GROMACS .gro file of N, CA, C and O in nm:
model
  448
    1MET      N    1  -6.671   3.215   1.463
    1MET     CA    2  -6.609   3.262   1.495
    1MET      C    3  -6.577   3.404   1.354
    1MET      O    4  -6.682   3.364   1.292
    2LEU      N    5  -6.485   3.469   1.398
    2LEU     CA    6  -6.523   3.560   1.344
    2LEU      C    7  -6.391   3.570   1.197
    2LEU      O    8  -6.315   3.540   1.260
    3VAL      N    9  -6.471   3.599   1.126
    3VAL     CA   10  -6.409   3.590   0.963
    3VAL      C   11  -6.342   3.733   0.896
    3VAL      O   12  -6.424   3.819   0.856
    4ILE      N   13  -6.251   3.796   0.902
    4ILE     CA   14  -6.182   3.879   0.860
    4ILE      C   15  -6.161   3.847   0.710
    4ILE      O   16  -6.065   3.802   0.693
    5ASP      N   17  -6.245   3.931   0.610
    5ASP     CA   18  -6.228   3.880   0.489
    5ASP      C   19  -6.185   4.000   0.437
    5ASP      O   20  -6.215   4.093   0.383
    6LEU      N   21  -6.035   3.905   0.383
    6LEU     CA   22  -5.965   4.070   0.360
    6LEU      C   23  -5.976   4.109   0.148
    6LEU      O   24  -5.898   4.143   0.108
    7THR      N   25  -6.081   4.000   0.111
    7THR     CA   26  -6.136   4.041  -0.041
    7THR      C   27  -6.169   4.159  -0.058
    7THR      O   28  -6.179   4.202  -0.175
    8GLN      N   29  -6.297   4.180   0.082
    8GLN     CA   30  -6.297   4.316   0.072
    8GLN      C   31  -6.170   4.443   0.096
    8GLN      O   32  -6.097   4.456   0.106
    9PRO      N   33  -6.183   4.514  -0.048
    9PRO     CA   34  -6.084   4.652  -0.055
    9PRO      C   35  -6.065   4.718   0.019
    9PRO      O   36  -5.971   4.743   0.134
   10LEU      N   37  -6.180   4.763   0.189
   10LEU     CA   38  -6.164   4.831   0.311
   10LEU      C   39  -6.140   4.767   0.378
   10LEU      O   40  -6.027   4.818   0.477
   11ASN      N   41  -6.109   4.612   0.382
   11ASN     CA   42  -6.071   4.529   0.510
   11ASN      C   43  -5.908   4.611   0.541
   11ASN      O   44  -5.828   4.520   0.546
   12THR      N   45  -5.912   4.528   0.396
   12THR     CA   46  -5.770   4.466   0.300
   12THR      C   47  -5.644   4.631   0.292
   12THR      O   48  -5.552   4.677   0.361
   13PHE      N   49  -5.711   4.762   0.342
   13PHE     CA   50  -5.667   4.840   0.286
   13PHE      C   51  -5.699   4.935   0.442
   13PHE      O   52  -5.534   4.992   0.505
   14LEU      N   53  -5.743   4.874   0.552
   14LEU     CA   54  -5.729   4.914   0.710
   14LEU      C   55  -5.637   4.796   0.728
   14LEU      O   56  -5.544   4.866   0.895
   15CYS      N   57  -5.602   4.706   0.725
   15CYS     CA   58  -5.528   4.598   0.812
   15CYS      C   59  -5.377   4.681   0.737
   15CYS      O   60  -5.279   4.655   0.798
   16LEU      N   61  -5.370   4.720   0.603
   16LEU     CA   62  -5.252   4.753   0.558
   16LEU      C   63  -5.238   4.849   0.635
   16LEU      O   64  -5.102   4.890   0.651
   17ALA      N   65  -5.319   4.951   0.615
   17ALA     CA   66  -5.336   5.097   0.662
   17ALA      C   67  -5.253   5.105   0.837
   17ALA      O   68  -5.162   5.149   0.920
   18VAL      N   69  -5.260   5.004   0.900
   18VAL     CA   70  -5.219   4.976   1.054
   18VAL      C   71  -5.104   4.901   1.060
   18VAL      O   72  -5.003   4.995   1.148
   19ILE      N   73  -5.040   4.877   0.985
   19ILE     CA   74  -4.880   4.756   0.938
   19ILE      C   75  -4.850   4.899   0.877
   19ILE      O   76  -4.742   4.912   1.019
   20VAL      N   77  -4.871   4.986   0.780
   20VAL     CA   78  -4.780   5.090   0.733
   20VAL      C   79  -4.753   5.177   0.868
   20VAL      O   80  -4.691   5.221   0.927
   21CYS      N   81  -4.900   5.279   0.973
   21CYS     CA   82  -4.874   5.329   1.103
   21CYS      C   83  -4.767   5.283   1.194
   21CYS      O   84  -4.697   5.354   1.253
   22LEU      N   85  -4.784   5.134   1.205
   22LEU     CA   86  -4.708   5.061   1.288
   22LEU      C   87  -4.505   5.078   1.233
   22LEU      O   88  -4.419   5.081   1.368
   23ILE      N   89  -4.541   5.054   1.116
   23ILE     CA   90  -4.379   5.059   1.080
   23ILE      C   91  -4.351   5.186   1.107
   23ILE      O   92  -4.200   5.237   1.126
   24PHE      N   93  -4.426   5.264   1.032
   24PHE     CA   94  -4.389   5.453   1.043
   24PHE      C   95  -4.408   5.488   1.154
   24PHE      O   96  -4.303   5.577   1.214
   25LEU      N   97  -4.430   5.426   1.331
   25LEU     CA   98  -4.431   5.455   1.484
   25LEU      C   99  -4.269   5.446   1.496
   25LEU      O  100  -4.229   5.422   1.579
   26GLY      N  101  -4.278   5.323   1.372
   26GLY     CA  102  -4.140   5.213   1.468
   26GLY      C  103  -4.014   5.275   1.429
   26GLY      O  104  -3.926   5.376   1.471
   27HIS      N  105  -4.049   5.361   1.276
   27HIS     CA  106  -3.941   5.386   1.262
   27HIS      C  107  -3.860   5.556   1.306
   27HIS      O  108  -3.848   5.665   1.350
   28GLU      N  109  -3.956   5.646   1.326
   28GLU     CA  110  -3.990   5.759   1.388
   28GLU      C  111  -3.936   5.727   1.561
   28GLU      O  112  -3.915   5.861   1.598
   29LEU      N  113  -4.007   5.674   1.622
   29LEU     CA  114  -3.914   5.661   1.739
   29LEU      C  115  -3.782   5.549   1.760
   29LEU      O  116  -3.731   5.599   1.908
   30LYS      N  117  -3.826   5.517   1.643
   30LYS     CA  118  -3.642   5.435   1.603
   30LYS      C  119  -3.650   5.291   1.706
   30LYS      O  120  -3.544   5.271   1.782
   31ARG      N  121  -3.764   5.241   1.732
   31ARG     CA  122  -3.780   5.114   1.785
   31ARG      C  123  -3.884   4.988   1.767
   31ARG      O  124  -3.933   5.022   1.664
   32SER      N  125  -3.783   4.882   1.776
   32SER     CA  126  -3.862   4.789   1.658
   32SER      C  127  -3.922   4.710   1.764
   32SER      O  128  -4.018   4.563   1.638
   33ILE      N  129  -4.031   4.747   1.848
   33ILE     CA  130  -4.163   4.669   1.865
   33ILE      C  131  -4.288   4.723   1.789
   33ILE      O  132  -4.344   4.622   1.815
   34ALA      N  133  -4.239   4.895   1.760
   34ALA     CA  134  -4.348   4.842   1.691
   34ALA      C  135  -4.410   4.801   1.520
   34ALA      O  136  -4.524   4.728   1.562
   35PRO      N  137  -4.293   4.758   1.480
   35PRO     CA  138  -4.282   4.671   1.354
   35PRO      C  139  -4.245   4.517   1.388
   35PRO      O  140  -4.360   4.442   1.331
   36ALA      N  141  -4.240   4.500   1.515
   36ALA     CA  142  -4.290   4.329   1.560
   36ALA      C  143  -4.426   4.291   1.608
   36ALA      O  144  -4.426   4.216   1.592
   37ILE      N  145  -4.434   4.425   1.611
   37ILE     CA  146  -4.666   4.427   1.673
   37ILE      C  147  -4.714   4.385   1.565
   37ILE      O  148  -4.822   4.286   1.472
   38ALA      N  149  -4.656   4.479   1.411
   38ALA     CA  150  -4.763   4.418   1.355
   38ALA      C  151  -4.693   4.302   1.273
   38ALA      O  152  -4.788   4.225   1.236
   39LEU      N  153  -4.593   4.238   1.252
   39LEU     CA  154  -4.552   4.104   1.248
   39LEU      C  155  -4.636   4.054   1.320
   39LEU      O  156  -4.693   3.936   1.275
   40GLY      N  157  -4.639   4.032   1.462
   40GLY     CA  158  -4.716   3.921   1.560
   40GLY      C  159  -4.872   3.957   1.498
   40GLY      O  160  -4.939   3.851   1.483
   41LEU      N  161  -4.936   4.106   1.493
   41LEU     CA  162  -5.087   4.114   1.427
   41LEU      C  163  -5.055   3.982   1.323
   41LEU      O  164  -5.197   3.955   1.263
   42SER      N  165  -4.989   4.050   1.159
   42SER     CA  166  -4.995   3.970   1.076
   42SER      C  167  -5.035   3.797   1.124
   42SER      O  168  -5.043   3.749   0.991
   43THR      N  169  -4.911   3.771   1.155
   43THR     CA  170  -4.923   3.538   1.228
   43THR      C  171  -5.074   3.534   1.281
   43THR      O  172  -5.090   3.446   1.260
   44VAL      N  173  -5.074   3.647   1.358
   44VAL     CA  174  -5.228   3.583   1.425
   44VAL      C  175  -5.356   3.584   1.336
   44VAL      O  176  -5.409   3.495   1.322
   45LEU      N  177  -5.384   3.696   1.196
   45LEU     CA  178  -5.417   3.678   1.048
   45LEU      C  179  -5.411   3.557   0.985
   45LEU      O  180  -5.485   3.467   1.016
   46ILE      N  181  -5.297   3.469   1.028
   46ILE     CA  182  -5.249   3.409   0.957
   46ILE      C  183  -5.288   3.212   0.959
   46ILE      O  184  -5.358   3.205   0.932
   47LEU      N  185  -5.237   3.260   1.091
   47LEU     CA  186  -5.335   3.159   1.195
   47LEU      C  187  -5.528   3.118   1.248
   47LEU      O  188  -5.474   3.023   1.156
   48MET      N  189  -5.542   3.265   1.207
   48MET     CA  190  -5.665   3.248   1.236
   48MET      C  191  -5.777   3.187   1.091
   48MET      O  192  -5.835   3.095   1.130
   49HIS      N  193  -5.638   3.256   0.977
   49HIS     CA  194  -5.710   3.236   0.853
   49HIS      C  195  -5.742   3.068   0.837
   49HIS      O  196  -5.800   2.999   0.750
   50ALA      N  197  -5.610   3.007   0.826
   50ALA     CA  198  -5.528   2.842   0.811
   50ALA      C  199  -5.639   2.816   0.870
   50ALA      O  200  -5.689   2.737   0.831
   51VAL      N  201  -5.675   2.811   0.947
   51VAL     CA  202  -5.769   2.738   1.139
   51VAL      C  203  -5.880   2.759   1.054
   51VAL      O  204  -5.956   2.646   1.063
   52GLN      N  205  -5.921   2.816   1.045
   52GLN     CA  206  -6.097   2.838   0.989
   52GLN      C  207  -6.096   2.796   0.844
   52GLN      O  208  -6.218   2.725   0.798
   53LEU      N  209  -6.035   2.823   0.784
   53LEU     CA  210  -6.004   2.762   0.592
   53LEU      C  211  -6.010   2.532   0.646
   53LEU      O  212  -6.089   2.448   0.569
   54TYR      N  213  -5.895   2.513   0.737
   54TYR     CA  214  -5.887   2.396   0.740
   54TYR      C  215  -5.992   2.281   0.854
   54TYR      O  216  -5.965   2.208   0.809
   55ALA      N  217  -5.971   2.334   0.995
   55ALA     CA  218  -6.064   2.296   1.033
   55ALA      C  219  -6.171   2.252   1.032
   55ALA      O  220  -6.250   2.184   1.087
   56PHE      N  221  -6.220   2.426   1.043
   56PHE     CA  222  -6.399   2.442   1.024
   56PHE      C  223  -6.437   2.444   0.867
   56PHE      O  224  -6.510   2.541   0.857
   57THR      N  225  -6.415   2.285   0.775
   57THR     CA  226  -6.460   2.298   0.721
   57THR      C  227  -6.616   2.343   0.652
   57THR      O  228  -6.622   2.397   0.564
   58ASP      N  229  -6.668   2.236   0.751
   58ASP     CA  230  -6.864   2.261   0.735
   58ASP      C  231  -6.876   2.365   0.783
   58ASP      O  232  -6.964   2.439   0.697
   59PHE      N  233  -6.856   2.454   0.857
   59PHE     CA  234  -6.874   2.601   0.922
   59PHE      C  235  -6.860   2.692   0.761
   59PHE      O  236  -6.935   2.804   0.799
   60TYR      N  237  -6.745   2.673   0.763
   60TYR     CA  238  -6.685   2.846   0.658
   60TYR      C  239  -6.638   2.752   0.486
   60TYR      O  240  -6.572   2.842   0.415
   61ALA      N  241  -6.817   2.699   0.461
   61ALA     CA  242  -6.772   2.613   0.302
   61ALA      C  243  -6.817   2.722   0.259
   61ALA      O  244  -6.761   2.805   0.123
   62ASN      N  245  -6.840   2.815   0.257
   62ASN     CA  246  -6.916   2.907   0.181
   62ASN      C  247  -6.774   3.036   0.210
   62ASN      O  248  -6.783   3.147   0.094
   63TYR      N  249  -6.689   3.057   0.223
   63TYR     CA  250  -6.577   3.143   0.256
   63TYR      C  251  -6.469   3.100   0.201
   63TYR      O  252  -6.344   3.165   0.239
   64GLN      N  253  -6.490   2.960   0.141
   64GLN     CA  254  -6.331   2.867   0.102
   64GLN      C  255  -6.315   2.991   0.043
   64GLN      O  256  -6.136   3.021   0.051
   65VAL      N  257  -6.334   3.057  -0.082
   65VAL     CA  258  -6.193   3.121  -0.184
   65VAL      C  259  -6.154   3.293  -0.112
   65VAL      O  260  -6.037   3.297  -0.091
   66ALA      N  261  -6.301   3.275  -0.043
   66ALA     CA  262  -6.210   3.451   0.023
   66ALA      C  263  -6.130   3.412   0.143
   66ALA      O  264  -6.010   3.504   0.130
   67LEU      N  265  -6.153   3.291   0.230
   67LEU     CA  266  -6.048   3.232   0.314
   67LEU      C  267  -5.923   3.210   0.219
   67LEU      O  268  -5.772   3.256   0.295
   68SER      N  269  -5.898   3.147   0.123
   68SER     CA  270  -5.833   3.134   0.036
   68SER      C  271  -5.727   3.261   0.004
   68SER      O  272  -5.558   3.257   0.055
   69THR      N  273  -5.805   3.365  -0.044
   69THR     CA  274  -5.740   3.483  -0.088
   69THR      C  275  -5.655   3.568   0.031
   69THR      O  276  -5.568   3.585   0.018
   70SER      N  277  -5.744   3.534   0.136
   70SER     CA  278  -5.718   3.648   0.266
   70SER      C  279  -5.529   3.536   0.284
   70SER      O  280  -5.501   3.662   0.353
   71LEU      N  281  -5.527   3.421   0.270
   71LEU     CA  282  -5.397   3.386   0.272
   71LEU      C  283  -5.301   3.380   0.197
   71LEU      O  284  -5.199   3.460   0.255
   72ILE      N  285  -5.303   3.459   0.071
   72ILE     CA  286  -5.235   3.554   0.028
   72ILE      C  287  -5.144   3.654   0.111
   72ILE      O  288  -5.021   3.680   0.071
   73TYR      N  289  -5.292   3.717   0.093
   73TYR     CA  290  -5.298   3.892   0.156
   73TYR      C  291  -5.185   3.877   0.255
   73TYR      O  292  -5.152   3.908   0.336
   74ASP      N  293  -5.203   3.794   0.376
   74ASP     CA  294  -5.113   3.754   0.433
   74ASP      C  295  -4.952   3.713   0.505
   74ASP      O  296  -4.941   3.749   0.564
   75PHE      N  297  -4.975   3.668   0.367
   75PHE     CA  298  -4.800   3.594   0.349
   75PHE      C  299  -4.763   3.760   0.307
   75PHE      O  300  -4.633   3.820   0.405
   76ALA      N  301  -4.849   3.825   0.160
   76ALA     CA  302  -4.784   3.924   0.195
   76ALA      C  303  -4.769   4.045   0.274
   76ALA      O  304  -4.675   4.121   0.275
   77PHE      N  305  -4.873   4.059   0.391
   77PHE     CA  306  -4.835   4.099   0.509
   77PHE      C  307  -4.725   4.091   0.586
   77PHE      O  308  -4.656   4.148   0.708
   78ILE      N  309  -4.702   3.968   0.606
   78ILE     CA  310  -4.609   3.876   0.672
   78ILE      C  311  -4.449   3.970   0.632
   78ILE      O  312  -4.347   3.966   0.686
   79LEU      N  313  -4.437   3.914   0.544
   79LEU     CA  314  -4.350   3.994   0.399
   79LEU      C  315  -4.287   4.105   0.415
   79LEU      O  316  -4.173   4.144   0.516
   80VAL      N  317  -4.413   4.200   0.462
   80VAL     CA  318  -4.427   4.369   0.456
   80VAL      C  319  -4.309   4.403   0.647
   80VAL      O  320  -4.226   4.444   0.635
   81SER      N  321  -4.408   4.306   0.668
   81SER     CA  322  -4.395   4.321   0.845
   81SER      C  323  -4.201   4.323   0.886
   81SER      O  324  -4.152   4.345   0.984
   82TYR      N  325  -4.209   4.165   0.845
   82TYR     CA  326  -4.079   4.137   0.857
   82TYR      C  327  -3.901   4.217   0.826
   82TYR      O  328  -3.845   4.199   0.875
   83LEU      N  329  -4.031   4.255   0.671
   83LEU     CA  330  -3.862   4.311   0.612
   83LEU      C  331  -3.887   4.482   0.698
   83LEU      O  332  -3.788   4.502   0.740
   84ALA      N  333  -3.944   4.484   0.739
   84ALA     CA  334  -3.958   4.629   0.806
   84ALA      C  335  -3.939   4.608   1.019
   84ALA      O  336  -3.799   4.672   1.023
   85TYR      N  337  -3.903   4.538   1.029
   85TYR     CA  338  -3.885   4.518   1.141
   85TYR      C  339  -3.742   4.457   1.122
   85TYR      O  340  -3.668   4.501   1.229
   86LEU      N  341  -3.676   4.390   1.048
   86LEU     CA  342  -3.545   4.424   1.009
   86LEU      C  343  -3.473   4.536   1.003
   86LEU      O  344  -3.352   4.606   1.054
   87TRP      N  345  -3.491   4.638   0.954
   87TRP     CA  346  -3.478   4.727   0.876
   87TRP      C  347  -3.515   4.807   1.017
   87TRP      O  348  -3.359   4.921   1.051
   88ILE      N  349  -3.583   4.811   1.093
   88ILE     CA  350  -3.655   4.908   1.171
   88ILE      C  351  -3.522   4.885   1.310
   88ILE      O  352  -3.451   4.969   1.384
   89ASP      N  353  -3.459   4.744   1.295
   89ASP     CA  354  -3.410   4.708   1.401
   89ASP      C  355  -3.285   4.702   1.400
   89ASP      O  356  -3.173   4.767   1.460
   90ASP      N  357  -3.175   4.704   1.286
   90ASP     CA  358  -3.074   4.762   1.264
   90ASP      C  359  -3.047   4.942   1.257
   90ASP      O  360  -2.981   4.976   1.316
   91ILE      N  361  -3.170   5.017   1.271
   91ILE     CA  362  -3.173   5.190   1.271
   91ILE      C  363  -3.167   5.122   1.463
   91ILE      O  364  -3.096   5.263   1.459
   92GLU      N  365  -3.260   5.062   1.483
   92GLU     CA  366  -3.264   5.118   1.642
   92GLU      C  367  -3.118   5.045   1.673
   92GLU      O  368  -3.066   5.148   1.814
   93ALA      N  369  -3.012   4.969   1.682
   93ALA     CA  370  -2.923   4.900   1.679
   93ALA      C  371  -2.820   5.023   1.647
   93ALA      O  372  -2.732   4.995   1.768
   94LYS      N  373  -2.806   5.149   1.558
   94LYS     CA  374  -2.733   5.204   1.470
   94LYS      C  375  -2.755   5.310   1.565
   94LYS      O  376  -2.629   5.382   1.698
   95VAL      N  377  -2.836   5.360   1.606
   95VAL     CA  378  -2.916   5.417   1.735
   95VAL      C  379  -2.839   5.412   1.857
   95VAL      O  380  -2.811   5.519   1.938
   96LYS      N  381  -2.802   5.334   1.923
   96LYS     CA  382  -2.857   5.283   2.084
   96LYS      C  383  -2.664   5.212   2.090
   96LYS      O  384  -2.646   5.184   2.163
   97ASN      N  385  -2.628   5.155   1.996
   97ASN     CA  386  -2.484   5.172   1.942
   97ASN      C  387  -2.433   5.043   1.996
   97ASN      O  388  -2.408   4.986   2.012
   98LYS      N  389  -2.590   4.940   1.977
   98LYS     CA  390  -2.493   4.821   2.002
   98LYS      C  391  -2.480   4.724   1.900
   98LYS      O  392  -2.495   4.788   1.796
   99LYS      N  393  -2.391   4.640   1.954
   99LYS     CA  394  -2.290   4.563   1.870
   99LYS      C  395  -2.413   4.476   1.779
   99LYS      O  396  -2.484   4.380   1.853
  100SER      N  397  -2.451   4.464   1.632
  100SER     CA  398  -2.549   4.414   1.560
  100SER      C  399  -2.436   4.226   1.529
  100SER      O  400  -2.314   4.275   1.488
  101LEU      N  401  -2.518   4.141   1.539
  101LEU     CA  402  -2.445   4.072   1.548
  101LEU      C  403  -2.478   4.054   1.376
  101LEU      O  404  -2.331   3.967   1.270
  102ASP      N  405  -2.516   4.061   1.303
  102ASP     CA  406  -2.491   4.056   1.132
  102ASP      C  407  -2.615   4.181   1.119
  102ASP      O  408  -2.648   4.190   1.138
  103ASP      N  409  -2.549   4.198   1.001
  103ASP     CA  410  -2.654   4.336   0.906
  103ASP      C  411  -2.747   4.208   0.810
  103ASP      O  412  -2.704   4.179   0.693
  104SER      N  413  -2.872   4.199   0.915
  104SER     CA  414  -2.940   4.164   0.903
  104SER      C  415  -3.046   4.157   0.694
  104SER      O  416  -3.056   4.084   0.631
  105LEU      N  417  -3.053   4.266   0.659
  105LEU     CA  418  -3.077   4.332   0.540
  105LEU      C  419  -2.946   4.334   0.430
  105LEU      O  420  -2.979   4.375   0.300
  106GLU      N  421  -2.814   4.344   0.493
  106GLU     CA  422  -2.760   4.324   0.362
  106GLU      C  423  -2.788   4.191   0.199
  106GLU      O  424  -2.761   4.274   0.140
  107TRP      N  425  -2.827   4.130   0.236
  107TRP     CA  426  -2.833   4.072   0.180
  107TRP      C  427  -2.948   4.028   0.099
  107TRP      O  428  -2.923   4.076  -0.088
  108PHE      N  429  -3.014   4.175   0.134
  108PHE     CA  430  -3.149   4.209   0.075
  108PHE      C  431  -3.128   4.345  -0.028
  108PHE      O  432  -3.161   4.369  -0.133
  109TRP      N  433  -2.985   4.381   0.032
  109TRP     CA  434  -3.006   4.586   0.001
  109TRP      C  435  -2.909   4.497  -0.164
  109TRP      O  436  -2.831   4.632  -0.266
  110LYS      N  437  -2.759   4.405  -0.214
  110LYS     CA  438  -2.694   4.371  -0.250
  110LYS      C  439  -2.787   4.341  -0.397
  110LYS      O  440  -2.742   4.339  -0.470
  111LYS      N  441  -2.886   4.258  -0.297
  111LYS     CA  442  -2.976   4.225  -0.468
  111LYS      C  443  -3.080   4.323  -0.590
  111LYS      O  444  -3.089   4.276  -0.681
  112VAL      N  445  -3.087   4.438  -0.514
  112VAL     CA  446  -3.147   4.578  -0.513
  112VAL      C  447  -3.072   4.626  -0.603
  112VAL      O  448  -2.949   4.638  -0.637
   0.00000   0.00000   0.00000
């Protein structure tokens, strides 16, 4: 099974670059599907790292520290992707004049 080691700076930079590009694409197109793809990719990464860390302990014993650190990066990627999805979804609702059920990021901006 493939190990995507996010402790390597190049791998972390490439993963972050893909997520930022998808967020930028979603902002430019005013479509929330692009950040949803970034959120899905981050979810797949976290699931893959969790399965590798906990299910195949003997096979990936050498990678235990790298997989644990990669899980932390995965959580950060999910947070960034989720907040970007809420932001772009709000933009898409305003552009298409759809009634939004709630302002999903209002709680976030009140704290900032």
